[in-house]
CSV table of C-alpha atoms in Angstrom, one decimal:
chain,number,residue,atom,x,y,z
C,1,MET,CA,43.5,28.6,-0.8
C,2,LYS,CA,45.8,31.1,0.9
C,3,ILE,CA,47.9,30.7,4.1
C,4,LEU,CA,49.9,33.0,6.3
C,5,ILE,CA,52.8,31.7,8.4
C,6,VAL,CA,53.8,33.9,11.4
C,7,GLU,CA,57.0,32.7,13.1
C,8,ASP,CA,59.9,34.7,14.5
C,9,GLU,CA,62.5,31.9,14.1
C,10,THR,CA,63.8,32.2,10.6
C,11,ILE,CA,64.9,28.5,10.4
C,12,ILE,CA,61.4,27.3,11.3
C,13,ARG,CA,59.6,29.8,9.1
C,14,ASN,CA,61.7,28.9,6.0
C,15,GLY,CA,61.5,25.2,6.8
C,16,LEU,CA,57.7,25.2,6.8
C,17,VAL,CA,57.7,27.0,3.5
C,18,LYS,CA,60.2,24.6,1.9
C,19,HIS,CA,59.3,21.2,3.4
C,20,ILE,CA,55.5,21.0,3.4
C,21,ASP,CA,53.6,19.6,0.4
C,22,TRP,CA,51.5,22.7,0.0
C,23,GLN,CA,50.2,21.7,-3.4
C,24,GLY,CA,49.0,18.4,-2.0
C,25,LEU,CA,47.2,20.3,0.7
C,26,ASP,CA,45.4,22.5,-1.8
C,27,ILE,CA,47.3,25.6,-0.7
C,28,GLY,CA,48.0,27.9,-3.7
C,29,GLU,CA,49.4,31.0,-2.0
C,30,ILE,CA,51.8,31.4,0.9
C,31,GLN,CA,52.9,34.5,2.8
C,32,THR,CA,55.2,34.8,5.8
C,33,ALA,CA,55.8,37.2,8.7
C,34,ALA,CA,58.3,37.4,11.5
C,35,ASN,CA,56.0,39.0,14.1
C,36,ALA,CA,52.5,40.4,14.7
C,37,GLN,CA,53.3,43.8,13.3
C,38,GLU,CA,54.7,42.4,10.1
C,39,ALA,CA,51.7,40.0,9.8
C,40,LEU,CA,49.2,42.9,10.1
C,41,SER,CA,51.2,44.8,7.5
C,42,VAL,CA,51.0,41.8,5.1
C,43,CYS,CA,47.3,41.5,5.6
C,44,GLU,CA,46.8,45.0,4.3
C,45,SER,CA,46.8,43.5,0.8
C,46,TYR,CA,46.6,39.8,1.6
C,47,VAL,CA,43.6,38.0,3.0
C,48,PRO,CA,44.5,34.5,4.3
C,49,ASP,CA,42.1,31.6,4.6
C,50,ILE,CA,44.4,29.9,7.1
C,51,VAL,CA,46.9,31.4,9.6
C,52,VAL,CA,49.7,29.3,11.2
C,53,SER,CA,51.0,31.4,14.1
C,54,ASP,CA,53.7,31.0,16.7
C,55,ILE,CA,52.4,32.1,20.2
C,56,SER,CA,55.5,33.4,21.9
C,57,MET,CA,57.0,36.2,19.7
C,58,PRO,CA,58.7,39.5,20.3
C,59,GLY,CA,56.1,42.3,20.8
C,60,GLU,CA,52.5,41.1,20.6
C,61,ASN,CA,52.1,37.4,21.0
C,62,GLY,CA,50.2,35.1,18.6
C,63,ILE,CA,47.1,35.1,20.7
C,64,VAL,CA,46.7,38.9,20.5
C,65,LEU,CA,47.5,38.8,16.8
C,66,CYS,CA,45.0,36.1,16.0
C,67,ARG,CA,42.3,37.9,18.0
C,68,LYS,CA,42.8,41.0,15.8
C,69,LEU,CA,42.9,38.8,12.6
C,70,ARG,CA,39.7,37.0,13.6
C,71,ARG,CA,38.0,40.4,14.0
C,72,LEU,CA,39.2,41.6,10.7
C,73,PHE,CA,38.7,38.2,8.8
C,74,PRO,CA,36.0,36.2,10.7
C,75,GLU,CA,36.2,33.2,8.4
C,76,ILE,CA,39.9,32.4,8.8
C,77,GLU,CA,41.0,29.1,10.2
C,78,ILE,CA,43.8,29.3,12.9
C,79,ILE,CA,46.6,26.9,13.8
C,80,PHE,CA,48.8,27.7,16.8
C,81,VAL,CA,52.4,26.7,17.1
C,82,THR,CA,54.3,26.9,20.4
C,83,GLY,CA,57.1,25.5,22.5
C,84,TYR,CA,55.1,26.2,25.7
C,85,ALA,CA,52.4,23.7,26.5
C,86,ASP,CA,50.6,26.2,28.8
C,87,LYS,CA,46.9,25.7,29.8
C,88,GLU,CA,46.3,29.4,29.5
C,89,TYR,CA,47.4,29.3,25.8
C,90,LEU,CA,45.4,26.2,25.2
C,91,LYS,CA,42.2,27.9,26.6
C,92,ALA,CA,42.9,30.9,24.3
C,93,ALA,CA,43.3,28.6,21.3
C,94,ILE,CA,39.9,27.0,22.2
C,95,ASP,CA,38.3,30.4,22.6
C,96,LEU,CA,39.5,31.4,19.1
C,97,HIS,CA,38.1,28.1,17.7
C,98,ALA,CA,41.6,27.2,16.5
C,99,VAL,CA,41.9,24.1,14.4
C,100,ARG,CA,44.8,22.7,16.5
C,101,TYR,CA,47.6,23.4,18.9
C,102,VAL,CA,51.0,22.1,17.5
C,103,GLU,CA,53.9,21.9,19.9
C,104,LYS,CA,57.6,22.6,19.0
C,105,PRO,CA,59.8,21.0,17.8
C,106,ILE,CA,57.4,20.9,14.9
C,107,ASN,CA,56.8,17.5,13.3
C,108,ARG,CA,56.1,17.7,9.6
C,109,LYS,CA,53.3,15.1,9.9
C,110,ASP,CA,51.6,17.0,12.7
C,111,ILE,CA,51.6,20.3,11.0
C,112,SER,CA,50.5,18.8,7.7
C,113,GLU,CA,47.6,17.1,9.5
C,114,ALA,CA,46.6,20.3,11.1
C,115,ILE,CA,46.6,22.2,7.8
C,116,GLN,CA,44.7,19.4,6.2
C,117,GLU,CA,42.1,19.7,8.9
C,118,ALA,CA,41.9,23.4,8.4
C,119,VAL,CA,41.3,22.9,4.7
C,120,SER,CA,38.6,20.3,5.4
C,121,ARG,CA,36.9,22.8,7.7
C,122,TYR,CA,36.9,25.4,5.0
C,123,ARG,CA,35.4,22.9,2.5
C,124,LYS,CA,32.7,21.7,4.9
C,125,THR,CA,31.6,25.3,5.6
C,126,LYS,CA,31.3,25.9,1.9
C,127,GLU,CA,29.4,22.7,1.4
C,128,HIS,CA,27.1,23.5,4.3
C,129,LYS,CA,26.2,26.8,2.7
C,130,GLU,CA,25.4,25.1,-0.6
C,131,ALA,CA,23.3,22.5,1.1
C,132,ARG,CA,21.4,25.2,3.0
C,133,LEU,CA,20.7,26.9,-0.3
C,134,ASN,CA,19.3,23.7,-1.8
C,135,THR,CA,17.0,23.1,1.2
C,136,LEU,CA,15.6,26.7,1.2
C,137,PHE,CA,15.1,27.4,-2.5
C,138,ILE,CA,15.3,24.3,-4.6
C,139,ASP,CA,14.0,21.4,-2.5
C,140,SER,CA,10.3,22.0,-3.0
C,141,ALA,CA,9.5,19.0,-0.7
C,142,SER,CA,10.8,20.9,2.3
C,143,PHE,CA,9.5,24.4,1.4
C,144,PRO,CA,6.9,24.2,-1.4
C,145,ILE,CA,6.0,27.2,-3.4
C,146,GLU,CA,3.1,27.5,-5.8
C,147,VAL,CA,4.9,27.6,-9.2
C,148,GLY,CA,2.0,26.5,-11.4
C,149,GLY,CA,2.0,28.8,-14.4
C,150,LYS,CA,4.9,30.8,-13.0
C,151,ASN,CA,8.3,30.5,-14.7
C,152,ILE,CA,10.0,33.8,-13.8
C,153,PHE,CA,11.8,34.1,-10.4
C,154,ARG,CA,13.9,36.4,-8.4
C,155,VAL,CA,15.6,35.8,-5.0
C,156,GLY,CA,15.8,38.7,-2.5
C,157,ILE,CA,17.8,39.0,0.7
C,158,LEU,CA,16.5,41.3,3.4
C,159,HIS,CA,19.6,42.2,5.5
C,160,LEU,CA,18.8,43.8,8.9
C,161,GLY,CA,20.9,46.0,11.2
C,162,TYR,CA,19.9,43.9,14.2
C,163,ARG,CA,19.4,40.3,15.3
C,164,LYS,CA,16.5,40.3,17.7
C,165,GLY,CA,12.9,39.3,16.7
C,166,LEU,CA,13.7,37.8,13.3
C,167,ALA,CA,10.8,35.4,13.5
C,168,GLU,CA,8.5,38.3,14.2
C,169,ILE,CA,10.0,40.3,11.4
C,170,LYS,CA,9.6,37.4,9.0
C,171,GLN,CA,5.9,37.1,9.9
C,172,LYS,CA,5.4,40.9,9.4
C,173,VAL,CA,7.0,40.7,6.0
C,174,LYS,CA,5.0,37.7,5.0
C,175,ASP,CA,1.7,39.2,6.2
C,176,GLY,CA,2.5,42.8,5.0
C,177,ALA,CA,3.4,41.6,1.5
C,178,ASP,CA,0.3,39.5,0.9
C,179,ASP,CA,-1.8,42.2,-0.8
C,180,TRP,CA,1.2,43.5,-2.7
C,181,LEU,CA,2.0,40.0,-4.0
C,182,GLN,CA,-1.6,39.3,-5.1
C,183,LYS,CA,-1.7,42.7,-6.8
C,184,HIS,CA,1.4,41.8,-8.9
C,185,GLY,CA,0.4,38.1,-9.4
C,186,MET,CA,3.3,36.7,-7.5
C,187,SER,CA,3.9,34.0,-4.9
C,188,MET,CA,6.6,34.1,-2.2
C,189,LEU,CA,8.7,31.6,-0.3
C,190,ILE,CA,10.3,33.2,2.8
C,191,GLU,CA,12.8,31.9,5.5
C,192,ILE,CA,15.3,33.1,8.0
C,193,THR,CA,18.7,32.2,6.5
C,194,ALA,CA,21.2,34.0,8.8
C,195,PRO,CA,21.3,35.7,12.2
C,196,GLU,CA,20.5,39.1,10.5
C,197,GLU,CA,18.9,37.9,7.3
C,198,ILE,CA,15.5,36.9,5.8
C,199,SER,CA,15.6,35.5,2.3
C,200,PHE,CA,12.7,35.1,-0.1
C,201,LEU,CA,11.9,33.7,-3.5
C,202,LEU,CA,9.4,35.5,-5.7
C,203,GLY,CA,7.7,33.7,-8.5
C,204,GLY,CA,5.5,35.3,-11.2
C,205,GLU,CA,4.2,35.1,-14.7
C,206,GLU,CA,5.4,38.5,-15.7
C,207,ILE,CA,8.8,40.2,-15.8
C,208,LEU,CA,9.7,41.6,-12.4
C,209,THR,CA,11.7,44.5,-13.8
C,210,LYS,CA,13.9,46.8,-11.7
C,211,GLN,CA,12.4,49.9,-13.1
C,212,SER,CA,8.8,49.1,-12.2
C,213,ALA,CA,9.6,47.4,-8.9
C,214,LYS,CA,12.2,49.4,-7.0
C,215,GLU,CA,10.0,52.2,-5.7
C,216,ALA,CA,7.3,49.6,-4.9
C,217,TYR,CA,9.8,47.6,-2.9
C,218,ILE,CA,11.0,50.6,-0.9
C,219,GLN,CA,7.4,51.6,-0.1
C,220,LEU,CA,6.6,48.1,0.9
C,221,MET,CA,9.6,47.7,3.2
C,222,GLU,CA,9.1,51.1,4.8
C,223,GLY,CA,5.4,50.3,5.4
C,224,ILE,CA,6.3,47.0,7.1
C,225,LEU,CA,9.5,47.9,9.0
C,226,GLY,CA,9.1,51.7,9.4
C,227,GLU,CA,11.7,54.4,8.7
C,228,GLU,CA,13.7,54.0,12.0
C,229,LEU,CA,14.9,50.5,11.6
C,230,HIS,CA,18.0,49.7,9.5
C,231,TRP,CA,17.4,47.3,6.5
C,232,PHE,CA,18.9,46.6,3.1
C,233,LEU,CA,17.1,44.7,0.4
C,234,ALA,CA,19.4,42.9,-2.2
C,235,MET,CA,17.6,41.6,-5.3
C,236,GLY,CA,19.3,38.9,-7.3
C,237,LYS,CA,19.0,38.6,-11.1
C,238,GLN,CA,15.7,37.7,-12.7
C,239,VAL,CA,15.8,34.1,-14.0
C,240,THR,CA,13.5,31.8,-16.0
C,241,GLY,CA,12.8,28.3,-14.7
C,242,THR,CA,13.4,26.7,-11.3
C,243,GLU,CA,16.7,25.3,-12.4
C,244,GLN,CA,18.2,28.8,-12.4
C,245,ILE,CA,17.0,29.9,-9.0
C,246,THR,CA,20.5,29.2,-7.6
C,247,ASP,CA,22.0,31.8,-10.0
C,248,SER,CA,19.5,34.4,-8.6
C,249,TRP,CA,20.5,33.5,-5.0
C,250,GLN,CA,24.2,33.8,-5.8
C,251,THR,CA,23.8,37.2,-7.4
C,252,ALA,CA,21.7,38.4,-4.5
C,253,GLN,CA,24.6,37.5,-2.2
C,254,GLN,CA,26.8,39.7,-4.3
C,255,VAL,CA,24.3,42.6,-4.4
C,256,LYS,CA,24.1,42.4,-0.6
C,257,LYS,CA,27.7,43.6,-0.5
C,258,SER,CA,26.7,46.9,-2.1
C,259,LEU,CA,25.3,47.9,1.3
C,260,ALA,CA,28.8,49.1,2.1
C,261,TYR,CA,28.6,52.1,-0.3
C,262,MET,CA,24.8,52.5,-0.8
C,263,GLY,CA,23.9,52.6,2.9
C,264,TRP,CA,20.9,51.5,4.9
C,265,ASN,CA,17.3,51.6,3.8
C,266,HIS,CA,17.9,51.0,0.1
C,267,VAL,CA,16.9,48.5,-2.5
C,268,ALA,CA,19.7,47.3,-4.9
C,269,PHE,CA,19.3,45.1,-8.0
C,270,SER,CA,22.0,42.9,-9.6
C,271,GLU,CA,21.6,45.0,-12.7
C,272,GLU,CA,23.1,48.0,-10.9
C,273,LEU,CA,26.4,46.3,-10.1
C,274,GLN,CA,29.4,47.6,-12.1
C,275,GLY,CA,33.2,47.1,-12.0
C,276,HIS,CA,35.2,44.5,-10.1
C,277,HIS,CA,34.4,45.9,-6.6
C,278,LYS,CA,37.9,45.1,-5.4
C,279,PHE,CA,39.8,47.3,-3.0
C,280,GLU,CA,43.1,48.7,-4.4
C,281,PRO,CA,45.1,50.0,-1.4
C,282,ASP,CA,46.7,53.4,-1.8
C,283,ARG,CA,49.5,53.2,0.7
C,284,SER,CA,50.4,56.9,0.2
C,285,MET,CA,46.9,57.9,1.5
C,286,ALA,CA,47.7,56.5,5.0
C,287,ASP,CA,51.0,58.4,5.0
C,288,ARG,CA,49.4,61.6,3.9
C,289,PHE,CA,46.7,61.2,6.5
C,290,ALA,CA,49.3,60.6,9.2
C,291,GLU,CA,51.3,63.6,8.1
C,292,ALA,CA,48.1,65.8,8.2
C,293,VAL,CA,47.0,64.6,11.6
C,294,SER,CA,50.5,64.9,13.2
C,295,GLY,CA,50.8,68.4,11.6
C,296,LYS,CA,47.4,69.3,13.1
C,297,LYS,CA,46.1,70.1,9.6
C,298,GLU,CA,42.4,69.8,10.5
C,299,GLU,CA,40.8,70.4,7.1
C,300,SER,CA,43.3,68.3,5.2
C,301,SER,CA,42.8,65.4,7.6
C,302,ALA,CA,39.0,65.6,7.2
C,303,ALA,CA,39.2,66.0,3.5
C,304,LEU,CA,41.4,62.9,3.1
C,305,LEU,CA,38.8,60.8,5.0
C,306,VAL,CA,35.9,62.1,2.9
C,307,GLY,CA,37.9,61.6,-0.3
C,308,PHE,CA,38.7,58.0,0.8
C,309,ALA,CA,35.0,57.1,1.3
C,310,GLN,CA,34.0,58.8,-1.9
C,311,GLU,CA,36.6,56.8,-3.9
C,312,LEU,CA,35.3,53.6,-2.4
C,313,GLU,CA,31.8,54.5,-3.3
C,314,ARG,CA,32.7,55.6,-6.8
C,315,LYS,CA,34.4,52.3,-7.5
C,316,GLN,CA,31.6,50.3,-5.8
C,317,VAL,CA,34.1,48.6,-3.6
C,318,PHE,CA,32.7,45.7,-1.5
C,319,LEU,CA,33.4,45.8,2.2
C,320,ASP,CA,36.0,43.0,3.1
C,321,GLY,CA,38.7,42.4,5.6
C,322,GLU,CA,41.2,44.6,3.6
C,323,VAL,CA,38.9,47.6,3.7
C,324,ARG,CA,38.2,47.1,7.4
C,325,TYR,CA,41.9,47.0,8.1
C,326,ALA,CA,42.5,50.1,6.0
C,327,TYR,CA,40.0,52.0,8.2
C,328,TYR,CA,41.4,50.5,11.3
C,329,SER,CA,44.9,51.7,10.3
C,330,LEU,CA,43.6,55.2,9.8
C,331,ASN,CA,42.1,54.9,13.3
C,332,LEU,CA,45.5,53.9,14.7
C,333,VAL,CA,46.9,57.2,13.4
C,334,ILE,CA,44.3,59.2,15.3
C,335,ARG,CA,44.9,57.0,18.4
C,336,LYS,CA,48.6,57.7,18.3
C,337,ALA,CA,48.0,61.4,18.0
C,338,GLU,CA,45.6,61.3,21.0
C,339,ARG,CA,48.2,59.6,23.1
C,340,ALA,CA,50.8,62.1,22.1
C,341,MET,CA,48.5,64.9,23.2
C,342,ARG,CA,47.5,62.9,26.3
C,343,LEU,CA,43.9,62.8,25.3
C,344,ALA,CA,43.7,59.0,25.6
C,345,ASP,CA,45.2,56.2,27.7
C,346,LYS,CA,47.8,53.7,26.5
C,347,ALA,CA,46.8,50.9,24.2
C,348,GLY,CA,44.3,48.4,25.7
C,349,VAL,CA,40.6,48.6,26.2
C,350,GLU,CA,40.1,51.4,23.7
C,351,ASP,CA,42.0,49.5,21.0
C,352,ASP,CA,39.8,46.4,21.6
C,353,ALA,CA,36.7,48.6,21.3
C,354,ASP,CA,38.0,50.1,18.1
C,355,ALA,CA,38.7,46.6,16.6
C,356,ALA,CA,35.2,45.4,17.6
C,357,PHE,CA,33.6,48.5,16.0
C,358,PHE,CA,35.4,48.0,12.7
C,359,GLU,CA,34.7,44.3,12.7
C,360,GLY,CA,30.9,45.0,13.1
C,361,ALA,CA,30.5,48.1,10.8
C,362,GLU,CA,28.6,47.4,7.6
C,363,THR,CA,28.9,50.7,5.7
C,364,PHE,CA,31.7,53.1,4.8
C,365,ALA,CA,29.5,55.9,6.2
C,366,GLU,CA,29.6,54.3,9.7
C,367,MET,CA,33.4,53.9,9.7
C,368,ASN,CA,33.9,57.4,8.3
C,369,GLN,CA,31.6,58.9,11.0
C,370,TYR,CA,33.6,57.1,13.6
C,371,LEU,CA,36.8,58.6,12.4
C,372,GLN,CA,35.3,62.0,11.8
C,373,SER,CA,34.1,62.2,15.4
C,374,ARG,CA,37.5,61.3,16.7
C,375,LEU,CA,39.1,64.0,14.5
C,376,LEU,CA,36.6,66.6,15.8
C,377,ALA,CA,37.6,65.8,19.4
C,378,LEU,CA,41.3,65.6,18.6
C,379,PHE,CA,41.7,69.0,17.0
C,380,GLU,CA,39.4,70.9,19.4
C,381,GLY,CA,40.0,69.0,22.6
C,382,GLY,CA,36.4,68.1,23.0
C,383,GLU,CA,33.6,66.8,20.8
C,384,ALA,CA,31.0,69.3,22.2
C,385,GLN,CA,33.2,72.3,21.5
C,386,LYS,CA,34.0,71.2,18.0
C,387,SER,CA,30.4,70.3,17.2
C,388,ASN,CA,29.3,73.8,18.1
C,389,TYR,CA,32.0,75.2,15.9
C,390,VAL,CA,30.8,73.0,12.9
C,391,VAL,CA,27.2,74.0,13.5
C,392,ARG,CA,28.0,77.7,13.5
C,393,LYS,CA,30.1,77.3,10.4
C,394,VAL,CA,27.2,75.5,8.6
C,395,MET,CA,24.6,78.1,9.8
C,396,ASP,CA,26.8,80.9,8.4
C,397,TYR,CA,27.1,79.0,5.1
C,398,ILE,CA,23.3,78.7,4.9
C,399,TRP,CA,22.8,82.5,5.5
C,400,GLU,CA,25.4,83.2,2.8
C,401,ASN,CA,23.9,80.8,0.2
C,402,TYR,CA,20.2,80.3,1.0
C,403,GLU,CA,19.2,81.8,-2.4
C,404,ASP,CA,20.9,78.8,-4.2
C,405,SER,CA,18.1,76.4,-5.1
C,406,SER,CA,20.7,73.6,-5.5
C,407,LEU,CA,21.9,74.0,-1.9
C,408,SER,CA,22.0,70.5,-0.2
C,409,ILE,CA,23.2,68.8,2.9
C,410,LYS,CA,26.0,67.2,0.8
C,411,THR,CA,27.2,70.6,-0.3
C,412,MET,CA,27.4,71.7,3.3
C,413,ALA,CA,29.0,68.5,4.4
C,414,ASP,CA,31.7,68.9,1.7
C,415,TYR,CA,32.2,72.5,3.0
C,416,VAL,CA,33.1,71.3,6.5
C,417,TYR,CA,34.7,68.1,5.4
C,418,LEU,CA,32.2,65.7,7.0
C,419,THR,CA,29.9,63.0,5.7
C,420,PRO,CA,26.3,64.1,5.2
C,421,THR,CA,25.0,61.7,7.8
C,422,TYR,CA,27.5,62.7,10.4
C,423,LEU,CA,26.9,66.4,9.8
C,424,SER,CA,23.1,65.8,10.1
C,425,ASN,CA,23.5,64.0,13.4
C,426,VAL,CA,25.8,66.7,14.9
C,427,PHE,CA,23.5,69.5,13.8
C,428,LYS,CA,20.3,67.9,15.1
C,429,LYS,CA,22.0,67.0,18.4
C,430,SER,CA,23.3,70.6,18.9
C,431,THR,CA,20.2,72.5,17.7
C,432,GLY,CA,17.3,70.2,18.2
C,433,ILE,CA,16.2,70.7,14.5
C,434,THR,CA,17.4,69.3,11.2
C,435,ILE,CA,19.5,71.2,8.7
C,436,GLY,CA,16.6,71.1,6.3
C,437,GLN,CA,14.3,72.7,8.9
C,438,TYR,CA,16.9,75.4,9.6
C,439,LEU,CA,17.3,76.1,5.9
C,440,VAL,CA,13.6,76.5,5.5
C,441,ASP,CA,13.5,78.9,8.5
C,442,VAL,CA,16.3,81.0,7.0
C,443,ARG,CA,14.6,81.2,3.6
C,444,ILE,CA,11.2,82.1,5.0
C,445,GLU,CA,12.7,84.8,7.2
C,446,ASN,CA,14.4,86.3,4.2
C,447,ALA,CA,11.3,86.0,2.1
C,448,LYS,CA,9.4,88.0,4.8
C,449,ARG,CA,12.1,90.7,4.6
C,450,LEU,CA,12.0,90.9,0.8
C,451,MET,CA,8.2,91.1,0.8
C,452,ARG,CA,8.5,94.5,2.4
C,453,GLU,CA,9.6,95.7,-1.1
C,454,PRO,CA,6.3,96.6,-2.9
C,455,LYS,CA,7.6,96.1,-6.4
C,456,LEU,CA,8.6,92.5,-5.9
C,457,LYS,CA,6.1,89.8,-6.9
C,458,PHE,CA,5.8,86.7,-4.7
C,459,TYR,CA,7.2,84.4,-7.5
C,460,GLN,CA,10.2,86.7,-7.7
C,461,VAL,CA,10.7,86.5,-3.9
C,462,ALA,CA,10.4,82.7,-4.2
C,463,ALA,CA,13.3,82.6,-6.7
C,464,MET,CA,15.4,85.0,-4.6
C,465,VAL,CA,15.2,82.7,-1.6
C,466,GLY,CA,16.0,79.4,-3.4
C,467,TYR,CA,12.6,78.1,-4.6
C,468,GLU,CA,12.2,77.5,-8.3
C,469,ASP,CA,8.6,76.4,-7.9
C,470,SER,CA,6.6,79.3,-6.6
C,471,ASN,CA,3.5,77.1,-5.8
C,472,TYR,CA,5.7,75.0,-3.6
C,473,PHE,CA,7.1,78.1,-1.9
C,474,ALA,CA,3.6,79.3,-1.2
C,475,LYS,CA,2.7,76.0,0.5
C,476,ILE,CA,5.9,76.1,2.7
C,477,PHE,CA,5.3,79.8,3.5
C,478,LYS,CA,1.8,79.2,4.7
C,479,LYS,CA,2.8,76.2,6.7
C,480,LYS,CA,5.5,78.2,8.5
C,481,THR,CA,3.6,81.5,9.0
C,482,GLY,CA,-0.1,80.5,8.8
C,483,MET,CA,-0.6,82.9,5.9
C,484,THR,CA,-0.3,82.8,2.1
C,485,PRO,CA,2.4,85.1,0.6
C,486,SER,CA,-0.3,87.4,-0.7
C,487,ASP,CA,-2.1,87.6,2.7
C,488,TYR,CA,1.3,88.3,4.4
C,489,LYS,CA,2.1,91.1,1.9
C,490,GLU,CA,-1.3,92.6,2.4
C,491,SER,CA,-0.9,92.5,6.1
C,492,LEU,CA,2.3,94.6,5.8
C,493,SER,CA,0.4,97.3,3.9
C,494,VAL,CA,-2.2,97.5,6.6
C,495,ARG,CA,0.4,98.2,9.3
């Protein structure tokens, strides 16, 4: 286990490191910091399991620090150390679910017992999770599943973007999947396993392959949950025999972490995971971003954010406390620039709101959009004004490139240094239609113009406005104009 000691008095800090039997307490790594700022800096590359923090320190006190650390690393255990037995501090310690409140002068026995209790808490949490797994997926006396003749299993975790109505959602999934399960000769055990999760165990006689099942799973989930709700389905590895169900559950837990880079409303299988998924901080990136923002280099700032997200996606990095803190640090750069330009108040409520957002975000796209919107407002002095500028720029780009059949929202997003999702939202909010609809309108308008040329065949016109499939172009044309290309061309000659 890993521990972080935050103490401004050098003698106490060094004494704790030297005179505690860390090995006997099952602590393998120790890091120290002299104040809150230094502690947050340490945590850019170090994720502690336990934090021992002084309360009264220069700058931010230990309460404020541990609130931030709790948001970034929800599972840490906290021990407070102070020379001031103040009821207000005691209440804060209780609110943060601190293990203990140790008064100065520190007694070696007291601090050792507090750390031992923190370690015990950590172990109990881990054991509870394992016991919960046994109850749900292995103890057939509690939750029986028909396994007669079935020896192939796969665990799935349906992670939802909301917490309300899980019992209702569970029933909808159970009822909605009945026909599908019968069709594929499978049985299902399903249960709510977390505030935002429904887990299920599939059992069948045939191999439940990724290739044959992925599209079916997507259609099934969209049919049950609709297209508006946020969901992510993580499928563990396929196993043979009930004794290996735990392995499938554990891999499903890993697959669930790929939500960060895949995004909502996707199905992911364990076979898709590659690499080690660890975040490798590039400290120079934050410096370059700060330099671009302070220098009011709009495109460079936006490009750095997009590049950062793309690199995380390319490496299939899982979203952990270190990644959250990296995004939070980039957000602080923008906040500092806002205050310098007097676009925001001093630190306070806004910083708490930012920390809460980054604590709750589940995808890189969400965090990128959050920062992109802040950049838009920063450089143009108002989000609405900047949004209009972006929309005009994209519209111009479409008119210049509509004949390109490979033109996509991603291409346009890269052009204006935004994420595709954020650009789509800005465009729809500003115009009332989607980018795709606008692109179709532009192509049809230009097709109508080209059809005035008698020598051009309609399949040639289709290619000239970006449609490789002339039959598809004909369908789109009729849908938009109420006439086939041939009828439209004929109507021109009548005039």
